[in-house]
Amino acid sequence: MVIAMQAHATAEQVDAVREQLEQAGMRTVAGRDGVRVLIGCFGEVDAIAPVAVATLPGVESVVPWRTPYRLAGRQLSPAARTVVRLGDGAQASVGDASLLVIAGPCSVEGREMLLEAARGVGRAGAGALRGGAFKPRTSPYAFQGLGLDALRWLAEVRRETGLPVVTEVLDPRQVDLVAEHADVLQVGARNMQNFPLLAEVGRVRRPVLLKRGLSATVTELLLAAEYVLARGNRDVILCERGIRTFEPATRNTLDIAAIPVLRAETHLPVIVDPSHAGGRADLVAPLAYAAIAAGADGLIVEVHPHPEAARSDGDQSLSLAGFTELMRGLTPFAAAAGRTLVQPHTPGREAAA
Ligand code: PEP
Ligand code: MN
């Protein structure tokens, strides 16, 4: 249940209500709705009767939770939007009026190619670098990523370019290791409902990029985010990356409608992956434009210095020249959506320019 305090309720009254609920074994989280304090209750629903709460001094009303995702939903603070900052120096952000573009190779294939990719995407205006060290491949015989070596190169390239680094974590046992080397932990589509992994990334102080599962509903995506939030990590970025449908012309079907639906349902930032959605380099730009028009807070795009030689996802990877062209093409769409394509000044970015 959610308790709305009266507009003139005192801080002491708010504390007294929370204390009473917590003594009954519930956990409470405070929010705000205009001028009123809202108290969200978590735990045994029947531990205390809503009617008893309604009679406490300062309480205006007691209502049930409207959605199963409580922390990810908007009931507790309807006007708030979460802004997630990336990098120890908060070099980039997402969820504000900026349009964050994360770019880089599907997989980290070597130090030199990573540095070349990072310099290229940084020069073109990307706000963060992506690159997989541990790859979730459908076939056990496909390239699985270079693991720890790749993580070390990511950390090195971050130091050299100043770009925050996004990389996937596959295994709950590797969360601390990946968090030591990267700024954002990606939970891939195939792991969206890996609940032990969600709980582990919920424990660390690194933003989580949570990709929508191949056949997950919006509600399932939000409940997966809820696992991370409930463990105490409030920095979750959601990613629409296309879902499985009957249509084979594209690798997946980009669910454009999910973007405004998510933005209505949650305060968390929503970004779009046009590379995995379309599965083809020539579809990246039109899907990216559509995503921005539909309200996306950012994009994650696969870029490879030599897409024809990529060890994974070459067909959908843009070349560095292609990415530079994409960034140019995005500018009017970002402006029309009221977003700025930020290019923060970092020492690395100047060095890359
Ligand atoms: C990726 O980002 O390279 C990836 C594997 O994405 P997804 O989990 O969306 O398939
Ligand atoms: Mn990929």
PDB file of N, CA and C in Angstrom, residues 183-277:
ATOM      1  N   ASP A 183      32.235   1.017 -16.166  1.00  0.00           N
ATOM      2  CA  ASP A 183      31.401   2.035 -15.515  1.00  0.00           C
ATOM      3  C   ASP A 183      29.940   1.638 -15.485  1.00  0.00           C
ATOM      4  N   VAL A 184      29.516   0.832 -16.456  1.00  0.00           N
ATOM      5  CA  VAL A 184      28.116   0.402 -16.526  1.00  0.00           C
ATOM      6  C   VAL A 184      28.089  -1.102 -16.769  1.00  0.00           C
ATOM      7  N   LEU A 185      27.255  -1.807 -15.999  1.00  0.00           N
ATOM      8  CA  LEU A 185      27.121  -3.256 -16.159  1.00  0.00           C
ATOM      9  C   LEU A 185      25.915  -3.540 -17.051  1.00  0.00           C
ATOM     10  N   GLN A 186      26.180  -4.180 -18.176  1.00  0.00           N
ATOM     11  CA  GLN A 186      25.074  -4.541 -19.076  1.00  0.00           C
ATOM     12  C   GLN A 186      24.563  -5.924 -18.711  1.00  0.00           C
ATOM     13  N   VAL A 187      23.236  -6.029 -18.568  1.00  0.00           N
ATOM     14  CA  VAL A 187      22.598  -7.341 -18.432  1.00  0.00           C
ATOM     15  C   VAL A 187      21.883  -7.569 -19.759  1.00  0.00           C
ATOM     16  N   GLY A 188      22.307  -8.583 -20.488  1.00  0.00           N
ATOM     17  CA  GLY A 188      21.829  -8.793 -21.849  1.00  0.00           C
ATOM     18  C   GLY A 188      20.428  -9.371 -21.900  1.00  0.00           C
ATOM     19  N   ALA A 189      19.874  -9.327 -23.123  1.00  0.00           N
ATOM     20  CA  ALA A 189      18.504  -9.803 -23.348  1.00  0.00           C
ATOM     21  C   ALA A 189      18.320 -11.231 -22.839  1.00  0.00           C
ATOM     22  N   ARG A 190      19.341 -12.059 -23.082  1.00  0.00           N
ATOM     23  CA  ARG A 190      19.214 -13.474 -22.692  1.00  0.00           C
ATOM     24  C   ARG A 190      19.273 -13.689 -21.185  1.00  0.00           C
ATOM     25  N   ASN A 191      19.644 -12.656 -20.475  1.00  0.00           N
ATOM     26  CA  ASN A 191      19.755 -12.758 -19.014  1.00  0.00           C
ATOM     27  C   ASN A 191      18.771 -11.869 -18.270  1.00  0.00           C
ATOM     28  N   MET A 192      17.803 -11.319 -19.004  1.00  0.00           N
ATOM     29  CA  MET A 192      16.906 -10.355 -18.350  1.00  0.00           C
ATOM     30  C   MET A 192      16.196 -10.946 -17.144  1.00  0.00           C
ATOM     31  N   GLN A 193      15.943 -12.246 -17.189  1.00  0.00           N
ATOM     32  CA  GLN A 193      15.282 -12.870 -16.034  1.00  0.00           C
ATOM     33  C   GLN A 193      16.208 -13.831 -15.297  1.00  0.00           C
ATOM     34  N   ASN A 194      17.506 -13.544 -15.350  1.00  0.00           N
ATOM     35  CA  ASN A 194      18.455 -14.306 -14.528  1.00  0.00           C
ATOM     36  C   ASN A 194      18.427 -13.636 -13.145  1.00  0.00           C
ATOM     37  N   PHE A 195      17.556 -14.128 -12.298  1.00  0.00           N
ATOM     38  CA  PHE A 195      17.293 -13.422 -11.040  1.00  0.00           C
ATOM     39  C   PHE A 195      18.499 -13.344 -10.102  1.00  0.00           C
ATOM     40  N   PRO A 196      19.319 -14.393  -9.994  1.00  0.00           N
ATOM     41  CA  PRO A 196      20.522 -14.236  -9.166  1.00  0.00           C
ATOM     42  C   PRO A 196      21.462 -13.153  -9.708  1.00  0.00           C
ATOM     43  N   LEU A 197      21.553 -13.042 -11.047  1.00  0.00           N
ATOM     44  CA  LEU A 197      22.404 -11.998 -11.640  1.00  0.00           C
ATOM     45  C   LEU A 197      21.817 -10.615 -11.343  1.00  0.00           C
ATOM     46  N   LEU A 198      20.510 -10.475 -11.465  1.00  0.00           N
ATOM     47  CA  LEU A 198      19.859  -9.184 -11.174  1.00  0.00           C
ATOM     48  C   LEU A 198      20.105  -8.779  -9.722  1.00  0.00           C
ATOM     49  N   ALA A 199      20.024  -9.750  -8.824  1.00  0.00           N
ATOM     50  CA  ALA A 199      20.248  -9.440  -7.408  1.00  0.00           C
ATOM     51  C   ALA A 199      21.693  -8.990  -7.182  1.00  0.00           C
ATOM     52  N   GLU A 200      22.639  -9.638  -7.867  1.00  0.00           N
ATOM     53  CA  GLU A 200      24.049  -9.271  -7.689  1.00  0.00           C
ATOM     54  C   GLU A 200      24.355  -7.873  -8.224  1.00  0.00           C
ATOM     55  N   VAL A 201      23.838  -7.557  -9.428  1.00  0.00           N
ATOM     56  CA  VAL A 201      24.115  -6.207  -9.949  1.00  0.00           C
ATOM     57  C   VAL A 201      23.360  -5.151  -9.139  1.00  0.00           C
ATOM     58  N   GLY A 202      22.339  -5.588  -8.402  1.00  0.00           N
ATOM     59  CA  GLY A 202      21.612  -4.664  -7.533  1.00  0.00           C
ATOM     60  C   GLY A 202      22.421  -4.271  -6.307  1.00  0.00           C
ATOM     61  N   ARG A 203      23.432  -5.048  -6.027  1.00  0.00           N
ATOM     62  CA  ARG A 203      24.248  -4.871  -4.833  1.00  0.00           C
ATOM     63  C   ARG A 203      25.408  -3.885  -5.059  1.00  0.00           C
ATOM     64  N   VAL A 204      25.844  -3.702  -6.298  1.00  0.00           N
ATOM     65  CA  VAL A 204      27.043  -2.886  -6.533  1.00  0.00           C
ATOM     66  C   VAL A 204      26.691  -1.434  -6.863  1.00  0.00           C
ATOM     67  N   ARG A 205      27.696  -0.594  -6.774  1.00  0.00           N
ATOM     68  CA  ARG A 205      27.480   0.828  -7.061  1.00  0.00           C
ATOM     69  C   ARG A 205      27.915   1.148  -8.479  1.00  0.00           C
ATOM     70  N   ARG A 206      27.271   0.545  -9.415  1.00  0.00           N
ATOM     71  CA  ARG A 206      27.517   0.831 -10.830  1.00  0.00           C
ATOM     72  C   ARG A 206      26.168   0.834 -11.522  1.00  0.00           C
ATOM     73  N   PRO A 207      25.942   1.778 -12.437  1.00  0.00           N
ATOM     74  CA  PRO A 207      24.677   1.737 -13.173  1.00  0.00           C
ATOM     75  C   PRO A 207      24.533   0.423 -13.942  1.00  0.00           C
ATOM     76  N   VAL A 208      23.290   0.007 -14.116  1.00  0.00           N
ATOM     77  CA  VAL A 208      22.988  -1.239 -14.826  1.00  0.00           C
ATOM     78  C   VAL A 208      22.212  -0.905 -16.097  1.00  0.00           C
ATOM     79  N   LEU A 209      22.686  -1.435 -17.220  1.00  0.00           N
ATOM     80  CA  LEU A 209      21.952  -1.309 -18.484  1.00  0.00           C
ATOM     81  C   LEU A 209      21.223  -2.626 -18.699  1.00  0.00           C
ATOM     82  N   LEU A 210      19.911  -2.581 -18.541  1.00  0.00           N
ATOM     83  CA  LEU A 210      19.104  -3.800 -18.580  1.00  0.00           C
ATOM     84  C   LEU A 210      18.384  -3.899 -19.916  1.00  0.00           C
ATOM     85  N   LYS A 211      18.736  -4.924 -20.687  1.00  0.00           N
ATOM     86  CA  LYS A 211      18.133  -5.076 -22.016  1.00  0.00           C
ATOM     87  C   LYS A 211      16.872  -5.933 -21.929  1.00  0.00           C
ATOM     88  N   ARG A 212      15.902  -5.583 -22.753  1.00  0.00           N
ATOM     89  CA  ARG A 212      14.634  -6.320 -22.757  1.00  0.00           C
ATOM     90  C   ARG A 212      14.857  -7.721 -23.330  1.00  0.00           C
ATOM     91  N   GLY A 213      14.275  -8.712 -22.693  1.00  0.00           N
ATOM     92  CA  GLY A 213      14.406 -10.091 -23.149  1.00  0.00           C
ATOM     93  C   GLY A 213      13.778 -10.294 -24.520  1.00  0.00           C
ATOM     94  N   LEU A 214      14.218 -11.333 -25.207  1.00  0.00           N
ATOM     95  CA  LEU A 214      13.768 -11.589 -26.577  1.00  0.00           C
ATOM     96  C   LEU A 214      12.250 -11.700 -26.689  1.00  0.00           C
ATOM     97  N   SER A 215      11.625 -12.243 -25.658  1.00  0.00           N
ATOM     98  CA  SER A 215      10.163 -12.354 -25.712  1.00  0.00           C
ATOM     99  C   SER A 215       9.543 -11.864 -24.408  1.00  0.00           C
ATOM    100  N   ALA A 216      10.168 -10.846 -23.852  1.00  0.00           N
ATOM    101  CA  ALA A 216       9.674 -10.311 -22.571  1.00  0.00           C
ATOM    102  C   ALA A 216       8.662  -9.195 -22.801  1.00  0.00           C
ATOM    103  N   THR A 217       7.648  -9.151 -21.962  1.00  0.00           N
ATOM    104  CA  THR A 217       6.688  -8.042 -22.010  1.00  0.00           C
ATOM    105  C   THR A 217       7.298  -6.839 -21.283  1.00  0.00           C
ATOM    106  N   VAL A 218       6.657  -5.699 -21.488  1.00  0.00           N
ATOM    107  CA  VAL A 218       7.097  -4.480 -20.798  1.00  0.00           C
ATOM    108  C   VAL A 218       7.020  -4.682 -19.282  1.00  0.00           C
ATOM    109  N   THR A 219       5.963  -5.327 -18.823  1.00  0.00           N
ATOM    110  CA  THR A 219       5.818  -5.568 -17.381  1.00  0.00           C
ATOM    111  C   THR A 219       6.951  -6.451 -16.868  1.00  0.00           C
ATOM    112  N   GLU A 220       7.310  -7.481 -17.639  1.00  0.00           N
ATOM    113  CA  GLU A 220       8.417  -8.351 -17.208  1.00  0.00           C
ATOM    114  C   GLU A 220       9.737  -7.584 -17.153  1.00  0.00           C
ATOM    115  N   LEU A 221       9.944  -6.691 -18.124  1.00  0.00           N
ATOM    116  CA  LEU A 221      11.158  -5.865 -18.112  1.00  0.00           C
ATOM    117  C   LEU A 221      11.177  -5.000 -16.856  1.00  0.00           C
ATOM    118  N   LEU A 222      10.053  -4.396 -16.535  1.00  0.00           N
ATOM    119  CA  LEU A 222      10.003  -3.517 -15.367  1.00  0.00           C
ATOM    120  C   LEU A 222      10.154  -4.305 -14.068  1.00  0.00           C
ATOM    121  N   LEU A 223       9.658  -5.523 -14.038  1.00  0.00           N
ATOM    122  CA  LEU A 223       9.837  -6.340 -12.827  1.00  0.00           C
ATOM    123  C   LEU A 223      11.283  -6.817 -12.695  1.00  0.00           C
ATOM    124  N   ALA A 224      11.951  -7.022 -13.839  1.00  0.00           N
ATOM    125  CA  ALA A 224      13.381  -7.354 -13.786  1.00  0.00           C
ATOM    126  C   ALA A 224      14.148  -6.162 -13.213  1.00  0.00           C
ATOM    127  N   ALA A 225      13.788  -4.951 -13.662  1.00  0.00           N
ATOM    128  CA  ALA A 225      14.418  -3.738 -13.113  1.00  0.00           C
ATOM    129  C   ALA A 225      14.141  -3.637 -11.616  1.00  0.00           C
ATOM    130  N   GLU A 226      12.945  -4.040 -11.224  1.00  0.00           N
ATOM    131  CA  GLU A 226      12.551  -3.974  -9.812  1.00  0.00           C
ATOM    132  C   GLU A 226      13.494  -4.811  -8.936  1.00  0.00           C
ATOM    133  N   TYR A 227      13.928  -5.958  -9.444  1.00  0.00           N
ATOM    134  CA  TYR A 227      14.887  -6.788  -8.691  1.00  0.00           C
ATOM    135  C   TYR A 227      16.155  -5.998  -8.368  1.00  0.00           C
ATOM    136  N   VAL A 228      16.634  -5.227  -9.355  1.00  0.00           N
ATOM    137  CA  VAL A 228      17.868  -4.451  -9.155  1.00  0.00           C
ATOM    138  C   VAL A 228      17.602  -3.313  -8.168  1.00  0.00           C
ATOM    139  N   LEU A 229      16.508  -2.613  -8.371  1.00  0.00           N
ATOM    140  CA  LEU A 229      16.163  -1.474  -7.505  1.00  0.00           C
ATOM    141  C   LEU A 229      15.938  -1.931  -6.067  1.00  0.00           C
ATOM    142  N   ALA A 230      15.278  -3.073  -5.919  1.00  0.00           N
ATOM    143  CA  ALA A 230      14.938  -3.563  -4.580  1.00  0.00           C
ATOM    144  C   ALA A 230      16.182  -3.935  -3.787  1.00  0.00           C
ATOM    145  N   ARG A 231      17.293  -4.238  -4.501  1.00  0.00           N
ATOM    146  CA  ARG A 231      18.553  -4.534  -3.805  1.00  0.00           C
ATOM    147  C   ARG A 231      19.329  -3.271  -3.446  1.00  0.00           C
ATOM    148  N   GLY A 232      18.805  -2.115  -3.869  1.00  0.00           N
ATOM    149  CA  GLY A 232      19.447  -0.863  -3.452  1.00  0.00           C
ATOM    150  C   GLY A 232      20.138  -0.100  -4.556  1.00  0.00           C
ATOM    151  N   ASN A 233      20.257  -0.708  -5.742  1.00  0.00           N
ATOM    152  CA  ASN A 233      20.890   0.027  -6.849  1.00  0.00           C
ATOM    153  C   ASN A 233      19.796   0.747  -7.642  1.00  0.00           C
ATOM    154  N   ARG A 234      19.783   2.066  -7.535  1.00  0.00           N
ATOM    155  CA  ARG A 234      18.713   2.858  -8.162  1.00  0.00           C
ATOM    156  C   ARG A 234      19.066   3.311  -9.572  1.00  0.00           C
ATOM    157  N   ASP A 235      20.278   2.984 -10.041  1.00  0.00           N
ATOM    158  CA  ASP A 235      20.718   3.467 -11.349  1.00  0.00           C
ATOM    159  C   ASP A 235      20.520   2.406 -12.422  1.00  0.00           C
ATOM    160  N   VAL A 236      19.298   2.308 -12.894  1.00  0.00           N
ATOM    161  CA  VAL A 236      18.983   1.322 -13.927  1.00  0.00           C
ATOM    162  C   VAL A 236      18.576   2.059 -15.201  1.00  0.00           C
ATOM    163  N   ILE A 237      19.171   1.632 -16.306  1.00  0.00           N
ATOM    164  CA  ILE A 237      18.824   2.174 -17.630  1.00  0.00           C
ATOM    165  C   ILE A 237      18.158   1.025 -18.387  1.00  0.00           C
ATOM    166  N   LEU A 238      16.978   1.252 -18.918  1.00  0.00           N
ATOM    167  CA  LEU A 238      16.283   0.200 -19.654  1.00  0.00           C
ATOM    168  C   LEU A 238      16.628   0.294 -21.137  1.00  0.00           C
ATOM    169  N   CYS A 239      16.661  -0.847 -21.810  1.00  0.00           N
ATOM    170  CA  CYS A 239      16.993  -0.828 -23.238  1.00  0.00           C
ATOM    171  C   CYS A 239      16.028  -1.685 -24.051  1.00  0.00           C
ATOM    172  N   GLU A 240      15.342  -1.032 -24.986  1.00  0.00           N
ATOM    173  CA  GLU A 240      14.510  -1.744 -25.963  1.00  0.00           C
ATOM    174  C   GLU A 240      15.440  -2.130 -27.121  1.00  0.00           C
ATOM    175  N   ARG A 241      15.511  -3.432 -27.417  1.00  0.00           N
ATOM    176  CA  ARG A 241      16.454  -3.903 -28.439  1.00  0.00           C
ATOM    177  C   ARG A 241      15.778  -4.822 -29.447  1.00  0.00           C
ATOM    178  N   GLY A 242      14.440  -4.702 -29.525  1.00  0.00           N
ATOM    179  CA  GLY A 242      13.707  -5.535 -30.466  1.00  0.00           C
ATOM    180  C   GLY A 242      13.291  -6.840 -29.815  1.00  0.00           C
ATOM    181  N   ILE A 243      12.140  -7.323 -30.256  1.00  0.00           N
ATOM    182  CA  ILE A 243      11.598  -8.573 -29.709  1.00  0.00           C
ATOM    183  C   ILE A 243      11.371  -9.568 -30.838  1.00  0.00           C
ATOM    184  N   ARG A 244      11.198 -10.822 -30.484  1.00  0.00           N
ATOM    185  CA  ARG A 244      10.925 -11.880 -31.450  1.00  0.00           C
ATOM    186  C   ARG A 244       9.499 -11.771 -31.969  1.00  0.00           C
ATOM    187  N   THR A 245       9.353 -11.723 -33.268  1.00  0.00           N
ATOM    188  CA  THR A 245       8.004 -11.795 -33.853  1.00  0.00           C
ATOM    189  C   THR A 245       8.069 -12.769 -35.031  1.00  0.00           C
ATOM    190  N   PHE A 246       6.991 -12.855 -35.805  1.00  0.00           N
ATOM    191  CA  PHE A 246       6.967 -13.759 -36.962  1.00  0.00           C
ATOM    192  C   PHE A 246       7.736 -13.192 -38.144  1.00  0.00           C
ATOM    193  N   GLU A 247       8.217 -11.935 -38.075  1.00  0.00           N
ATOM    194  CA  GLU A 247       8.813 -11.250 -39.223  1.00  0.00           C
ATOM    195  C   GLU A 247      10.308 -11.561 -39.364  1.00  0.00           C
ATOM    196  N   PRO A 248      10.701 -12.262 -40.432  1.00  0.00           N
ATOM    197  CA  PRO A 248      12.118 -12.597 -40.574  1.00  0.00           C
ATOM    198  C   PRO A 248      12.948 -11.558 -41.344  1.00  0.00           C
ATOM    199  N   ALA A 249      12.317 -10.486 -41.856  1.00  0.00           N
ATOM    200  CA  ALA A 249      13.078  -9.509 -42.652  1.00  0.00           C
ATOM    201  C   ALA A 249      14.083  -8.757 -41.795  1.00  0.00           C
ATOM    202  N   THR A 250      13.809  -8.672 -40.497  1.00  0.00           N
ATOM    203  CA  THR A 250      14.748  -8.020 -39.582  1.00  0.00           C
ATOM    204  C   THR A 250      15.109  -9.034 -38.493  1.00  0.00           C
ATOM    205  N   ARG A 251      16.268  -8.815 -37.857  1.00  0.00           N
ATOM    206  CA  ARG A 251      16.719  -9.776 -36.841  1.00  0.00           C
ATOM    207  C   ARG A 251      15.688  -9.876 -35.711  1.00  0.00           C
ATOM    208  N   ASN A 252      15.179  -8.716 -35.296  1.00  0.00           N
ATOM    209  CA  ASN A 252      14.111  -8.643 -34.302  1.00  0.00           C
ATOM    210  C   ASN A 252      13.140  -7.577 -34.787  1.00  0.00           C
ATOM    211  N   THR A 253      12.068  -7.360 -34.059  1.00  0.00           N
ATOM    212  CA  THR A 253      11.140  -6.287 -34.412  1.00  0.00           C
ATOM    213  C   THR A 253      11.271  -5.210 -33.347  1.00  0.00           C
ATOM    214  N   LEU A 254      11.717  -4.015 -33.778  1.00  0.00           N
ATOM    215  CA  LEU A 254      11.862  -2.941 -32.795  1.00  0.00           C
ATOM    216  C   LEU A 254      10.469  -2.520 -32.325  1.00  0.00           C
ATOM    217  N   ASP A 255      10.243  -2.615 -31.039  1.00  0.00           N
ATOM    218  CA  ASP A 255       8.938  -2.269 -30.480  1.00  0.00           C
ATOM    219  C   ASP A 255       8.951  -0.783 -30.125  1.00  0.00           C
ATOM    220  N   ILE A 256       8.651   0.018 -31.135  1.00  0.00           N
ATOM    221  CA  ILE A 256       8.688   1.480 -30.955  1.00  0.00           C
ATOM    222  C   ILE A 256       7.698   1.920 -29.872  1.00  0.00           C
ATOM    223  N   ALA A 257       6.535   1.263 -29.850  1.00  0.00           N
ATOM    224  CA  ALA A 257       5.504   1.665 -28.878  1.00  0.00           C
ATOM    225  C   ALA A 257       5.971   1.458 -27.441  1.00  0.00           C
ATOM    226  N   ALA A 258       6.902   0.524 -27.250  1.00  0.00           N
ATOM    227  CA  ALA A 258       7.388   0.278 -25.885  1.00  0.00           C
ATOM    228  C   ALA A 258       8.069   1.519 -25.303  1.00  0.00           C
ATOM    229  N   ILE A 259       8.579   2.381 -26.181  1.00  0.00           N
ATOM    230  CA  ILE A 259       9.315   3.557 -25.669  1.00  0.00           C
ATOM    231  C   ILE A 259       8.358   4.507 -24.938  1.00  0.00           C
ATOM    232  N   PRO A 260       7.292   5.005 -25.607  1.00  0.00           N
ATOM    233  CA  PRO A 260       6.365   5.864 -24.840  1.00  0.00           C
ATOM    234  C   PRO A 260       5.651   5.114 -23.715  1.00  0.00           C
ATOM    235  N   VAL A 261       5.400   3.822 -23.894  1.00  0.00           N
ATOM    236  CA  VAL A 261       4.749   3.065 -22.815  1.00  0.00           C
ATOM    237  C   VAL A 261       5.667   3.044 -21.594  1.00  0.00           C
ATOM    238  N   LEU A 262       6.953   2.737 -21.814  1.00  0.00           N
ATOM    239  CA  LEU A 262       7.895   2.707 -20.689  1.00  0.00           C
ATOM    240  C   LEU A 262       8.033   4.081 -20.051  1.00  0.00           C
ATOM    241  N   ARG A 263       8.091   5.099 -20.882  1.00  0.00           N
ATOM    242  CA  ARG A 263       8.265   6.442 -20.314  1.00  0.00           C
ATOM    243  C   ARG A 263       7.046   6.868 -19.482  1.00  0.00           C
ATOM    244  N   ALA A 264       5.889   6.300 -19.811  1.00  0.00           N
ATOM    245  CA  ALA A 264       4.703   6.600 -19.003  1.00  0.00           C
ATOM    246  C   ALA A 264       4.697   5.764 -17.717  1.00  0.00           C
ATOM    247  N   GLU A 265       5.249   4.565 -17.784  1.00  0.00           N
ATOM    248  CA  GLU A 265       5.160   3.631 -16.651  1.00  0.00           C
ATOM    249  C   GLU A 265       6.278   3.787 -15.636  1.00  0.00           C
ATOM    250  N   THR A 266       7.428   4.313 -16.087  1.00  0.00           N
ATOM    251  CA  THR A 266       8.596   4.335 -15.194  1.00  0.00           C
ATOM    252  C   THR A 266       9.346   5.660 -15.279  1.00  0.00           C
ATOM    253  N   HIS A 267      10.064   5.959 -14.204  1.00  0.00           N
ATOM    254  CA  HIS A 267      10.922   7.146 -14.150  1.00  0.00           C
ATOM    255  C   HIS A 267      12.320   6.824 -14.659  1.00  0.00           C
ATOM    256  N   LEU A 268      12.582   5.541 -14.957  1.00  0.00           N
ATOM    257  CA  LEU A 268      13.930   5.140 -15.372  1.00  0.00           C
ATOM    258  C   LEU A 268      14.198   5.561 -16.824  1.00  0.00           C
ATOM    259  N   PRO A 269      15.444   5.881 -17.165  1.00  0.00           N
ATOM    260  CA  PRO A 269      15.756   6.231 -18.557  1.00  0.00           C
ATOM    261  C   PRO A 269      15.565   5.030 -19.487  1.00  0.00           C
ATOM    262  N   VAL A 270      15.167   5.337 -20.718  1.00  0.00           N
ATOM    263  CA  VAL A 270      14.921   4.296 -21.718  1.00  0.00           C
ATOM    264  C   VAL A 270      15.786   4.581 -22.938  1.00  0.00           C
ATOM    265  N   ILE A 271      16.635   3.630 -23.292  1.00  0.00           N
ATOM    266  CA  ILE A 271      17.432   3.803 -24.507  1.00  0.00           C
ATOM    267  C   ILE A 271      17.071   2.690 -25.502  1.00  0.00           C
ATOM    268  N   VAL A 272      17.524   2.871 -26.738  1.00  0.00           N
ATOM    269  CA  VAL A 272      17.168   1.926 -27.800  1.00  0.00           C
ATOM    270  C   VAL A 272      18.430   1.418 -28.493  1.00  0.00           C
ATOM    271  N   ASP A 273      18.419   0.143 -28.828  1.00  0.00           N
ATOM    272  CA  ASP A 273      19.529  -0.487 -29.548  1.00  0.00           C
ATOM    273  C   ASP A 273      19.048  -0.807 -30.968  1.00  0.00           C
ATOM    274  N   PRO A 274      19.323   0.098 -31.919  1.00  0.00           N
ATOM    275  CA  PRO A 274      18.841  -0.146 -33.287  1.00  0.00           C
ATOM    276  C   PRO A 274      19.676  -1.213 -34.001  1.00  0.00           C
ATOM    277  N   SER A 275      20.860  -1.524 -33.476  1.00  0.00           N
ATOM    278  CA  SER A 275      21.738  -2.502 -34.133  1.00  0.00           C
ATOM    279  C   SER A 275      21.182  -3.912 -33.978  1.00  0.00           C
ATOM    280  N   HIS A 276      20.896  -4.318 -32.728  1.00  0.00           N
ATOM    281  CA  HIS A 276      20.356  -5.659 -32.511  1.00  0.00           C
ATOM    282  C   HIS A 276      18.898  -5.758 -32.952  1.00  0.00           C
ATOM    283  N   ALA A 277      18.188  -4.625 -32.974  1.00  0.00           N
ATOM    284  CA  ALA A 277      16.787  -4.663 -33.399  1.00  0.00           C
ATOM    285  C   ALA A 277      16.693  -5.030 -34.876  1.00  0.00           C
TER     286      ALA A 277
END
